[in-house]
Coordinates of C-alpha atoms in Angstrom, one line a residue:
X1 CA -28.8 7.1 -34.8
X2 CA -26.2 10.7 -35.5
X3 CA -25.5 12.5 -32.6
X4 CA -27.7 14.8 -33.3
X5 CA -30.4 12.5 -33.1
X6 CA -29.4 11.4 -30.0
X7 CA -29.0 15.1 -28.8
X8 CA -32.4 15.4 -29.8
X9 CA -33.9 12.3 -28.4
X10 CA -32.3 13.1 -24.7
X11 CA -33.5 17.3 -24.8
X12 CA -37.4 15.4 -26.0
X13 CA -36.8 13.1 -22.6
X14 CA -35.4 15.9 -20.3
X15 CA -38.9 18.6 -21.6
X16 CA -40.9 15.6 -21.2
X17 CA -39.1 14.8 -17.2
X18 CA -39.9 18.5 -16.6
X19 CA -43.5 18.3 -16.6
X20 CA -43.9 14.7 -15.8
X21 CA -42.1 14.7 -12.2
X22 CA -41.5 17.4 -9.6
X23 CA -38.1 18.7 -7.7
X24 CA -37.8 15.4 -5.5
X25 CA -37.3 13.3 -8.3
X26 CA -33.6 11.7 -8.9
X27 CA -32.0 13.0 -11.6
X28 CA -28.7 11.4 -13.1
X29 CA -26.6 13.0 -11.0
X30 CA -28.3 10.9 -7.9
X31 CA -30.0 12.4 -5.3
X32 CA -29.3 15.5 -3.7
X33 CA -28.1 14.6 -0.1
X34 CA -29.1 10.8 0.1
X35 CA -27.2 8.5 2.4
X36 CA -28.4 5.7 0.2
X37 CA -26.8 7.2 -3.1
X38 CA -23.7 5.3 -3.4
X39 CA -26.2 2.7 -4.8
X40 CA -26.3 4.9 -8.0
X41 CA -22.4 3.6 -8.9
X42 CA -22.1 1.7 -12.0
X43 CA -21.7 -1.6 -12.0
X44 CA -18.1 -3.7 -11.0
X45 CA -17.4 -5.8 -13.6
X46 CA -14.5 -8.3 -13.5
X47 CA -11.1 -6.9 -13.0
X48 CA -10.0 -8.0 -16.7
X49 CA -13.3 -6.1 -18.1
X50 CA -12.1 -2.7 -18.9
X51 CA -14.2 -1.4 -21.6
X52 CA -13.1 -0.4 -25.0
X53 CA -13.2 2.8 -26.6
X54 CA -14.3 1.7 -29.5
X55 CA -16.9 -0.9 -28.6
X56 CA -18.6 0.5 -25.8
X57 CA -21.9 1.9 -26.5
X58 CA -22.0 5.8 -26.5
X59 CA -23.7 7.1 -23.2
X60 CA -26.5 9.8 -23.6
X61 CA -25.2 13.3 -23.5
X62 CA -25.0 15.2 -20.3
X63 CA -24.9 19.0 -19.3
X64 CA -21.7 20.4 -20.5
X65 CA -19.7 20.8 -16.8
X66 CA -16.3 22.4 -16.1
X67 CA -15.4 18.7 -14.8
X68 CA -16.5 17.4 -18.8
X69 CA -14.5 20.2 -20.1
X70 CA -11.6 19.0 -17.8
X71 CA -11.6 15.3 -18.5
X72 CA -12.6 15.9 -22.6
X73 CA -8.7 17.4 -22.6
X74 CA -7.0 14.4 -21.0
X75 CA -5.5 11.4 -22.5
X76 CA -7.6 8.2 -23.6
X77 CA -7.0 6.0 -20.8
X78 CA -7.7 9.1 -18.0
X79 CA -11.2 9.6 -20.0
X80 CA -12.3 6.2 -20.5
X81 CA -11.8 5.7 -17.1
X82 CA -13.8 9.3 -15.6
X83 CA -16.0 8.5 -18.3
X84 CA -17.4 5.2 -16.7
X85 CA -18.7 7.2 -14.0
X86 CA -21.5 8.5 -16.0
X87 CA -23.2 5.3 -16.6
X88 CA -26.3 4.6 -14.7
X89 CA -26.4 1.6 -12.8
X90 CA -29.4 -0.3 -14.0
X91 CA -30.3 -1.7 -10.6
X92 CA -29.6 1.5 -8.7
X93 CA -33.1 1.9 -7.5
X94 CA -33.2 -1.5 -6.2
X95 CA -29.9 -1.7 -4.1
X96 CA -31.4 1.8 -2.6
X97 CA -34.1 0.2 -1.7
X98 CA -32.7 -3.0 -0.2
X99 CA -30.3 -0.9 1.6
X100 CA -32.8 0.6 3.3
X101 CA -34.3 -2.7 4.6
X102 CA -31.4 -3.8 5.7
X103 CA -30.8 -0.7 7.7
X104 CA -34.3 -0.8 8.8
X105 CA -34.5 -4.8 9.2
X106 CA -30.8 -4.6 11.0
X107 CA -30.5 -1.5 12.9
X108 CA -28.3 -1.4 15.9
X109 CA -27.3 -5.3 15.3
X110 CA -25.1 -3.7 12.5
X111 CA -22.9 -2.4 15.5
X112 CA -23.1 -5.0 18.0
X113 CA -19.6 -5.9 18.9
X114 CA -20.6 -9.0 20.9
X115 CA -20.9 -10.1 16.9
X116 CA -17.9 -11.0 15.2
X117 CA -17.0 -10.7 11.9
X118 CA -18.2 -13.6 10.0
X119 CA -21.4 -14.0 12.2
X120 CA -22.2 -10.2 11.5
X121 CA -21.5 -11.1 7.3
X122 CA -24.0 -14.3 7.4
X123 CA -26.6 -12.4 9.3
X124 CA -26.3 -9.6 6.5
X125 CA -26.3 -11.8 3.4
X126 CA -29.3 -13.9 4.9
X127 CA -31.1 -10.9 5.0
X128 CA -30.5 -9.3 2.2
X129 CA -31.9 -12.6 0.1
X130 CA -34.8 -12.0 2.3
X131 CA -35.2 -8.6 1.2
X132 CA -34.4 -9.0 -2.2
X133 CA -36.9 -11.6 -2.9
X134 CA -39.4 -9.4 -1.6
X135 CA -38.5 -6.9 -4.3
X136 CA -41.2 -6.4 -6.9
X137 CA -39.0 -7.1 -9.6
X138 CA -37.9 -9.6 -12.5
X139 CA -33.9 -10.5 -11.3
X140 CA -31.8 -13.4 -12.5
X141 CA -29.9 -15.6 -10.2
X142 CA -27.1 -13.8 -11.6
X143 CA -28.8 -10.2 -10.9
X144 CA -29.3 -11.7 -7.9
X145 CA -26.1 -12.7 -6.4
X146 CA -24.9 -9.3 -7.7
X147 CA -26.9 -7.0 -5.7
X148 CA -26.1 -9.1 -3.0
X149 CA -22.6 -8.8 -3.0
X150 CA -22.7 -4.7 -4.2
X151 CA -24.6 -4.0 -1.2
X152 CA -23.2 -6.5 1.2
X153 CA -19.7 -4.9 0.3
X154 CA -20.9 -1.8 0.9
X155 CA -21.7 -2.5 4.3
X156 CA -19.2 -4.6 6.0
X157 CA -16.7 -3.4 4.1
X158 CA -15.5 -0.5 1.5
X159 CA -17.7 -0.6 -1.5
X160 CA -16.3 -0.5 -5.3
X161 CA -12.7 -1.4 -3.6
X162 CA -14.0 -5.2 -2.0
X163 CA -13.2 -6.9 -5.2
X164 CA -9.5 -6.2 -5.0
X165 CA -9.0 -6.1 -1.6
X166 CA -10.1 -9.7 -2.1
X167 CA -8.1 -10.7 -5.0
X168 CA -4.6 -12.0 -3.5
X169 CA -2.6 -11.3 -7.3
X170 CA -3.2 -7.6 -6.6
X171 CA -0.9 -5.7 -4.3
X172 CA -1.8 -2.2 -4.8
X173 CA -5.1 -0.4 -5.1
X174 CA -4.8 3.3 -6.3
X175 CA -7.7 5.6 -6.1
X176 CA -7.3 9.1 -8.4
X177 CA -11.1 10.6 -7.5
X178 CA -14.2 8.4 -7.6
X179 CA -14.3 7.6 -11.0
X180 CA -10.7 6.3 -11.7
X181 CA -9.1 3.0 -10.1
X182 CA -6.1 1.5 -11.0
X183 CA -4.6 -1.7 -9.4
X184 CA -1.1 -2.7 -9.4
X185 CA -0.9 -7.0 -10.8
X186 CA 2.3 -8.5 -10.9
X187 CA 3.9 -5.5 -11.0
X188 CA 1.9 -3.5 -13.4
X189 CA -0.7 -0.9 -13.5
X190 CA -3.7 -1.4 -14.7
X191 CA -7.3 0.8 -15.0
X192 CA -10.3 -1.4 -13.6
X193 CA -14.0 -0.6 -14.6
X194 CA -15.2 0.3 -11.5
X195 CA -15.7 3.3 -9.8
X196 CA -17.4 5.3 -6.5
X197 CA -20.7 7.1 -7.1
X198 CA -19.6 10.3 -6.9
X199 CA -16.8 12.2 -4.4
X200 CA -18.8 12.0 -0.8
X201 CA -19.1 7.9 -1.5
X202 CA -15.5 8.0 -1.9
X203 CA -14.9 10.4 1.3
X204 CA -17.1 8.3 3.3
X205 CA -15.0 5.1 2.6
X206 CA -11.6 7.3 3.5
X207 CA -13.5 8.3 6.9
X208 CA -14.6 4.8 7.2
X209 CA -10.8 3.2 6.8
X210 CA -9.3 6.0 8.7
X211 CA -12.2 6.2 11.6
X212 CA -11.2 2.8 12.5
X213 CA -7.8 3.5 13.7
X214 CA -8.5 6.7 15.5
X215 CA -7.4 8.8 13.0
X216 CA -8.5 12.1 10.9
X217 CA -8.5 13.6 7.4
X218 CA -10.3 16.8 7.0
X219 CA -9.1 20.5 5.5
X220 CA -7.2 21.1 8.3
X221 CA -5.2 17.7 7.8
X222 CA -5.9 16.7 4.2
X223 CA -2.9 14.1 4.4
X224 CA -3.2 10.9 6.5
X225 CA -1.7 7.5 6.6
X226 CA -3.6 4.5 8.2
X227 CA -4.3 0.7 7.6
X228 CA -6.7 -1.8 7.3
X229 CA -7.4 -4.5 9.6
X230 CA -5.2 -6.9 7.7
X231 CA -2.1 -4.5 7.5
X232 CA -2.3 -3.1 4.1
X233 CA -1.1 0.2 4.1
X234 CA -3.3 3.4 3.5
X235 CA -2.5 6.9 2.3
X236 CA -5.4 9.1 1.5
X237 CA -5.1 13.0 0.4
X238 CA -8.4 15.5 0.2
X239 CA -9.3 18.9 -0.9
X240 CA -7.8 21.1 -0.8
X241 CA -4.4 19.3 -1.4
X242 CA -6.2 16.6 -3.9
X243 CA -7.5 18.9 -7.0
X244 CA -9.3 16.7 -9.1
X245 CA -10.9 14.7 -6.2
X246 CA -9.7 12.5 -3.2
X247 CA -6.8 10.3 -3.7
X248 CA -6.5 6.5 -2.1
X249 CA -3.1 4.0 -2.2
X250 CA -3.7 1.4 -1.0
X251 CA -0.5 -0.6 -0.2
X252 CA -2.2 -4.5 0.3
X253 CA 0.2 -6.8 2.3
X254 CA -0.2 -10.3 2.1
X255 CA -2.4 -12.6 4.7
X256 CA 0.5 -15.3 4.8
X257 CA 4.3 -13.3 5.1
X258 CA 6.3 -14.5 2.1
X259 CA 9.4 -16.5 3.5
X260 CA 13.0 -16.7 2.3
X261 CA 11.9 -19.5 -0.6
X262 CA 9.5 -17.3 -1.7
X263 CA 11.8 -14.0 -2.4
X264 CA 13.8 -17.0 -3.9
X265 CA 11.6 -17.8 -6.2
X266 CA 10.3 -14.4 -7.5
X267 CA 14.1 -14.0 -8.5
X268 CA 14.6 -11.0 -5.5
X269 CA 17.3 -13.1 -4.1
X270 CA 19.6 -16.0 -5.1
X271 CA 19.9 -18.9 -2.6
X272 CA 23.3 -18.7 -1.7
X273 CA 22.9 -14.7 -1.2
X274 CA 20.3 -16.1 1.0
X275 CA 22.3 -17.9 3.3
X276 CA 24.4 -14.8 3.3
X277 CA 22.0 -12.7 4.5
X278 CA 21.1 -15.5 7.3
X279 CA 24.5 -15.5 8.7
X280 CA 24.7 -12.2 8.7
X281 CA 21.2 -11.7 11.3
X282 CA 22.5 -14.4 13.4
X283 CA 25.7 -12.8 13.8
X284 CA 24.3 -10.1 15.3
X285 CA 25.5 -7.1 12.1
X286 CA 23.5 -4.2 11.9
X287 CA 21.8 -4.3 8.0
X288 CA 20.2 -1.6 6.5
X289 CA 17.8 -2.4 3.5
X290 CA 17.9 1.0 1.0
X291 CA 15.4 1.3 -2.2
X292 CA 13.2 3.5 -3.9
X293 CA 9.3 3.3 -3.3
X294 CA 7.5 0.2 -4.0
X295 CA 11.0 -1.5 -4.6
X296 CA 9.6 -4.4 -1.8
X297 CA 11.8 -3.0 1.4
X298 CA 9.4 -3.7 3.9
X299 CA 9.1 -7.5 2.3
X300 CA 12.6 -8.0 1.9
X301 CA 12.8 -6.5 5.9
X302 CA 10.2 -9.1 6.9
X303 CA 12.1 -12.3 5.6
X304 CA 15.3 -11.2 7.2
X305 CA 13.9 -10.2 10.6
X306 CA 12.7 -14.3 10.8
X307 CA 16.4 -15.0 11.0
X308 CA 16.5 -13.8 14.0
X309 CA 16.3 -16.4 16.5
X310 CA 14.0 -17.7 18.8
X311 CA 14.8 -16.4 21.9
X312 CA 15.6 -13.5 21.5
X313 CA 13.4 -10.1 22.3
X314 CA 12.6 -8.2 19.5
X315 CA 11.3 -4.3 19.6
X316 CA 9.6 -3.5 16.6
X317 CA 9.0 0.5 15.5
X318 CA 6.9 1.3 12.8
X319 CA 4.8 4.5 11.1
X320 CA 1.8 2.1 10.1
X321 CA 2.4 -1.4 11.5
X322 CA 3.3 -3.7 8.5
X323 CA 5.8 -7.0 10.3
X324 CA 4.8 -9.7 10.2
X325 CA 7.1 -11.3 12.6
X326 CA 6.3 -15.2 13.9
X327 CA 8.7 -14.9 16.9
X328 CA 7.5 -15.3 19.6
X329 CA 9.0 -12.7 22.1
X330 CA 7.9 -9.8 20.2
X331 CA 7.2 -6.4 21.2
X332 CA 5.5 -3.9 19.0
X333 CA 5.4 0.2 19.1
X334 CA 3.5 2.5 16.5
X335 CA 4.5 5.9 16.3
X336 CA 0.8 8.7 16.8
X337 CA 0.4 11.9 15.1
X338 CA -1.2 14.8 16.7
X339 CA -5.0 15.2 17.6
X340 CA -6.6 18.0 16.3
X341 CA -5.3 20.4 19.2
X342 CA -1.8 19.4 17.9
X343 CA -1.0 17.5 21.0
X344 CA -0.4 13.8 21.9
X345 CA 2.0 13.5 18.8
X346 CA 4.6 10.2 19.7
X347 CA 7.5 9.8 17.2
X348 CA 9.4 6.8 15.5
X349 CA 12.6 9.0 17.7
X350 CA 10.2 9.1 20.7
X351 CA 9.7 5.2 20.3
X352 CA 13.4 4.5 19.9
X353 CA 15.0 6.6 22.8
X354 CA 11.8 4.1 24.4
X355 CA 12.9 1.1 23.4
X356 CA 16.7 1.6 24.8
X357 CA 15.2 1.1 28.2
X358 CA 13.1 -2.4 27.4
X359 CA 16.5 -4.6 27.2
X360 CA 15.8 -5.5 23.7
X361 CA 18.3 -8.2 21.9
X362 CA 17.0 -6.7 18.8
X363 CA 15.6 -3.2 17.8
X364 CA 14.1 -3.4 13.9
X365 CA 13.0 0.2 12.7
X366 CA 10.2 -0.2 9.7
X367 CA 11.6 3.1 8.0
X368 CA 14.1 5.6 9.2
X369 CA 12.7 9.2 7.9
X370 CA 13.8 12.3 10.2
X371 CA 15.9 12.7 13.6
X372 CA 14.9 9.1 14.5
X373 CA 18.1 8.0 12.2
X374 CA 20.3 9.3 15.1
X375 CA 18.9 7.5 18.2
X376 CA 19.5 4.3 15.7
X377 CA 22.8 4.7 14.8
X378 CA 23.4 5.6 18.8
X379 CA 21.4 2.3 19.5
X380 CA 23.5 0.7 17.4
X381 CA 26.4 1.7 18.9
X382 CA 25.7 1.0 22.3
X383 CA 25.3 -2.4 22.6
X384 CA 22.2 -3.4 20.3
X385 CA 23.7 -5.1 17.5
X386 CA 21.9 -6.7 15.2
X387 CA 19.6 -4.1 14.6
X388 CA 17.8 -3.8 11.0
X389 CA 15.7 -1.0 9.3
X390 CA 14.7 0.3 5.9
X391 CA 15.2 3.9 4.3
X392 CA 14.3 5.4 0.7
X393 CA 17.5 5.9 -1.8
X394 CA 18.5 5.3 -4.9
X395 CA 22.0 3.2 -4.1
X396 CA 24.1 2.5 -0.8
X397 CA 26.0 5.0 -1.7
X398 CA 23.4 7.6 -1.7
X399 CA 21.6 5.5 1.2
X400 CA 24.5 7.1 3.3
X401 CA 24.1 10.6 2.4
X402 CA 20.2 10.5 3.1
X403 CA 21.3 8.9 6.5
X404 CA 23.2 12.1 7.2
X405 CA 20.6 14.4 6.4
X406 CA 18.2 12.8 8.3
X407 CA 20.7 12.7 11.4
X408 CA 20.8 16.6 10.7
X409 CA 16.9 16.5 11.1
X410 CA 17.0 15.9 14.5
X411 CA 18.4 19.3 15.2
X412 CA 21.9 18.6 17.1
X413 CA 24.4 20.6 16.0
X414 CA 27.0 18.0 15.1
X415 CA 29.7 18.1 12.3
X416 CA 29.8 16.0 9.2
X417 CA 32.3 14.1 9.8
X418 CA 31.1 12.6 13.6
X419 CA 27.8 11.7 11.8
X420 CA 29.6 9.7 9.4
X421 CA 32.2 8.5 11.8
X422 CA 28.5 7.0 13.7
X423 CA 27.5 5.5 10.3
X424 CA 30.4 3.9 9.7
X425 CA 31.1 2.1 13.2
X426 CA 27.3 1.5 13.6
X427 CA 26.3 0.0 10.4
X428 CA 27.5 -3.4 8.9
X429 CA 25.6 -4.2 5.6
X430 CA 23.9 -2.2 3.2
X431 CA 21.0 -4.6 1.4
X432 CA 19.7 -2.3 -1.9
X433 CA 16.7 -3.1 -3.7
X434 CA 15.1 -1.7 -7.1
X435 CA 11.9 -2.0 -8.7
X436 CA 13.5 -3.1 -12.2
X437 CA 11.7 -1.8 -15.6
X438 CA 9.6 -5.3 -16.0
X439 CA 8.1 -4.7 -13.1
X440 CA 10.0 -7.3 -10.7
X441 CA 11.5 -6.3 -7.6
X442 CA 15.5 -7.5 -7.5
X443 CA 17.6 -7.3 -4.8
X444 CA 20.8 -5.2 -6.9
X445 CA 23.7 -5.0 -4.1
X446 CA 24.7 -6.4 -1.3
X447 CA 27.5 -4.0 0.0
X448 CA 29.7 -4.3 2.8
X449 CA 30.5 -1.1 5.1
X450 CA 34.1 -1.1 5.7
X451 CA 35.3 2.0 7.8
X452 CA 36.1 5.4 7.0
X453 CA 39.0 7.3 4.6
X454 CA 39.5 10.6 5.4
X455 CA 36.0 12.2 5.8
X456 CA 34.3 9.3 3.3
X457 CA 33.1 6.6 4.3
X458 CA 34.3 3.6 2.1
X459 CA 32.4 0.4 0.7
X460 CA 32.2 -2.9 -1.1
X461 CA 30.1 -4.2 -3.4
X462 CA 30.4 -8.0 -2.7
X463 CA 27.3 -8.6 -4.7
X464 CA 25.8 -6.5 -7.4
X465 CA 22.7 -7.2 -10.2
X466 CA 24.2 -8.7 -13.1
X467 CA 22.1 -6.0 -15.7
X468 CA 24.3 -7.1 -18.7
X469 CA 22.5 -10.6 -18.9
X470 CA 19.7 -8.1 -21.0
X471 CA 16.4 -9.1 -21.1
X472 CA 13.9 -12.2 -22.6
X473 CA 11.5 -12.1 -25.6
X474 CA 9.2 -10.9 -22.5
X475 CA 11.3 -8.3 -21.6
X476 CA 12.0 -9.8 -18.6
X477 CA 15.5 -9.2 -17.3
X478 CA 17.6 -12.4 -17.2
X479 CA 20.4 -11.1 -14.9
X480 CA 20.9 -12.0 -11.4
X481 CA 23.1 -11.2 -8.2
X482 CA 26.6 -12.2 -8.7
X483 CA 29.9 -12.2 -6.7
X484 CA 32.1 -9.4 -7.2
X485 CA 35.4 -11.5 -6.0
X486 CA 35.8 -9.4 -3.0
X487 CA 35.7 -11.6 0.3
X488 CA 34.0 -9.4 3.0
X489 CA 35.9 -8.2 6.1
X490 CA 33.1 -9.8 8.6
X491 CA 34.1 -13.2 7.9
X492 CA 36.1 -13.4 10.5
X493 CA 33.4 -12.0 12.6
X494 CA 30.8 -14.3 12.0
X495 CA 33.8 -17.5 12.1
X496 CA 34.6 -16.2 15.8
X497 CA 30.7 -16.8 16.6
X498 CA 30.9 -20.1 15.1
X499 CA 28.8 -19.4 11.7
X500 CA 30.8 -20.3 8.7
X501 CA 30.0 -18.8 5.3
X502 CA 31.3 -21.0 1.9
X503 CA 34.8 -20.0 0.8
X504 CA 33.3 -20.4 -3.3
X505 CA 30.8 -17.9 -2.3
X506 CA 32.5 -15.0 -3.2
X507 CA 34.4 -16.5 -6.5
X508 CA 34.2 -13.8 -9.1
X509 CA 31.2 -14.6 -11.2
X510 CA 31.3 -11.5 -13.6

């Protein structure tokens, strides 16, 4: 059948729908205003099952909408993916329906928190079976199990997004309006074939993530940043910021923390740069781990914070708690942002000047982004060595400079100069990290901050990414950290304490 059959054939159905049903019937577009109309999403296939362009069967014409006109103009990929959204899920009825039980069958034990999480699960799923088997209706064991899961994810948990939440080789989830998902799998994107049902499923699972932490998005505040139970990050933007729809990152962090032989083994760090690093924490230098986003700072700031020793007290300071520390004298502060009176707001700076009065041995900053950079570097030169923290740059060198600005954002009038003169004394070791074109994340320096010369403050690359190596037939890069010759100035240092570093280790390798 022409399109213009098929034109024809869907106007003869719609004439036909006209006279046959009245205003409360469901149309295509779900049902006007109800609750249960996420169950109208098309169906999650696997994550490998995106569908083809060319392959996939043509879906019925729809009403020409200014959102058709939209997505009709953008790329392939962008419209396969919107496009996916206008499928009607064949077992929509049903899952409304067996929603509904639940709800009904349920009620308030939904919300018991005498209930824990995996009794609450098993009492869900039994039912549902219940309910489903008392559906008037013709289901495989396949069909089955399906609807189960669709609607069991929908309530304990966050609907289309369960499936990769799940799936441990995924570590980012990006959401770009409810019918466009894209995961991140070993360091590449990738569109899924899933989506929401339409933008108030998708709004209700922002207010559902975000609700849980005490937090808000609305107009007023269309920004937020939250996390899920398990510690993956959350950023989620709305109208009237997000114009094509509401946008979702999800930054997934893993259940087990990787360890020193895992960063080993992805190629982000080379064994005896390892041991580097490890001398380095236990002698008590202040490191500062630069890179751009997604480069893998907060990982690489994990495996070096468990160098720290036992017995030591460690104050932790974070935006959206993330450590996974297995000390066990830890102490943990998360910064608050306003309520909607624009009160109650505590800083990362308020957190810090805080911590200076808890007698930490350690104070490790998540991410230094405003004023809060100046009560470090002041904490770090009073008495708190060994301090660690992350920041966004593109090099050390440029790690500096951003250091300075953000010691500027703090609003003390102080000159250039004095706020490098404070970088320089306070910090020890500058730890870079890239994101590399193949998707791997590579430590690229490890640069040594020796002092100031006139008003600059000088370094040392001791170790630096060896990016002549070139890349595999994968296009894999084949380079790895190698010695510059240059022996670092805290040797000394950490041979005073007692922690010797190998004399071969900084033999010129280039």
């Amino acid at each position: 059948m022409n399109l213009a059959d098929r034109l024809a054939a869907r106007r003869a159905t719609d004439e036909s729908s006209d006279h046959s049903h009245d205003a409360s019937v469901h149309t295509d577009d779900g049902p006007v205003g109800d609750p249960l109309q996420d169950f109208w999403a098309p169906p999650t296939p696997t994550l490998s099952a995106v569908p083809s362009l060319t392959n996939s069967p043509a879906p019925a014409a729809a009403p020409v909408t200014k959102a058709a006109r939209r997505t009709s103009r953008e790329p392939a990929i962008g419209a396969a993916s919107r496009s996916r959204a206008r499928f009607v899920d064949p077992f929509a009825p049903i899952k409304r329906n067996v929603h509904a039980a639940i709800l009904d069958t349920l009620g308030p034990t939904l919300y018991d928190a005498r209930m824990d999480d995996e009794e609450l699960a098993t009492r869900v799923r039994q039912t549902l079976q219940t309910v489903i088997e008392a559906e008037d209706a013709l289901l495989s064991t396949a069909d089955r199990n399906r609807i189960t899961n669709e609607v069991a994810d929908e309530i304990l948990g966050y609907g289309p997004l369960e499936p990769f939440l799940r799936d441990k080789d995924i570590t980012e989830i990006m959401v770009n309006g409810a019918d466009q998902i894209y995961v991140e799998r070993a360091g590449r994107i990738h569109p899924v074939a899933a989506a929401f049902t339409d933008e108030q499923h998708l709004r209700r699972t922002i207010d559902k993530i975000v609700g849980a932490i005490g937090r808000r998005v609305d107009e007023a505040s269309p920004m937020v940043d939250a996390r899920l139970p398990d510690g993956s990050r959350v950023n989620a933007v709305i109208s009237p910021v997000a114009l094509d729809g509401a946008m979702l990152t999800i930054r997934k962090f893993a259940t087990e923390p990787f360890t020193i032989q895992d960063l080993i083994g992805f190629g982000t760090v080379t064994a005896p740069v390892a041991n580097l690093l490890s001398a380095c924490v236990r002698g008590r230098m202040n490191i500062l781990i630069s890179g751009g986003t997604g480069s893998g700072k907060t990982t690489t700031l994990n495996v070096v914070s468990s160098f720290v020793p036992e017995d030591e007290r460690i104050v932790t300071i974070e935006d959206a708690a993330e450590l996974q520390l297995h000390q066990e004298h830890v102490v943990r502060m998360e910064s608050r942002p306003s309520n909607i009176e624009g009160r109650g707001e505590i800083t990362a700076r308020d957190l810090v000047r805080n911590a200076l009065r808890m007698r930490p041995d350690r104070i490790i900053v998540g991410e230094v982004r405003d004023g809060a950079a100046l009560d470090m570097l002041q904490a770090m030169n009073t008495g708190h060595d060994g301090s660690l923290t992350t920041l966004h740059a593109n090099s050390p060198r440029d790690a500096l400079s951003r250091l300075e600005t953000m010691v500027l954002m703090a609003g003390v009038d102080l000159p250039s100069r004095a706020i490098r003169e404070q970088a320089a004394s306070a910090l020890d070791l500058i730890v870079h990290q890239s994101r590399l074109r193949d998707g791997t994340r590579r430590i690229t320096h490890i640069t040594e901050v020796t002092g100031m010369e006139s008003d600059v403050i000088t370094l040392q690359d001791l170790f630096t990414f060896d990016y002549h190596a070139g890349v595999d037939e994968h296009g894999s890069f084949r380079g790895t950290l190698i010695s510059t010759g240059i022996r670092p100035m805290f040797l000394q240092r950490l041979a005073d304490q007692g922690i010797p570093a190998p004399a071969d280790l900084f033999a010129d390798r280039r």
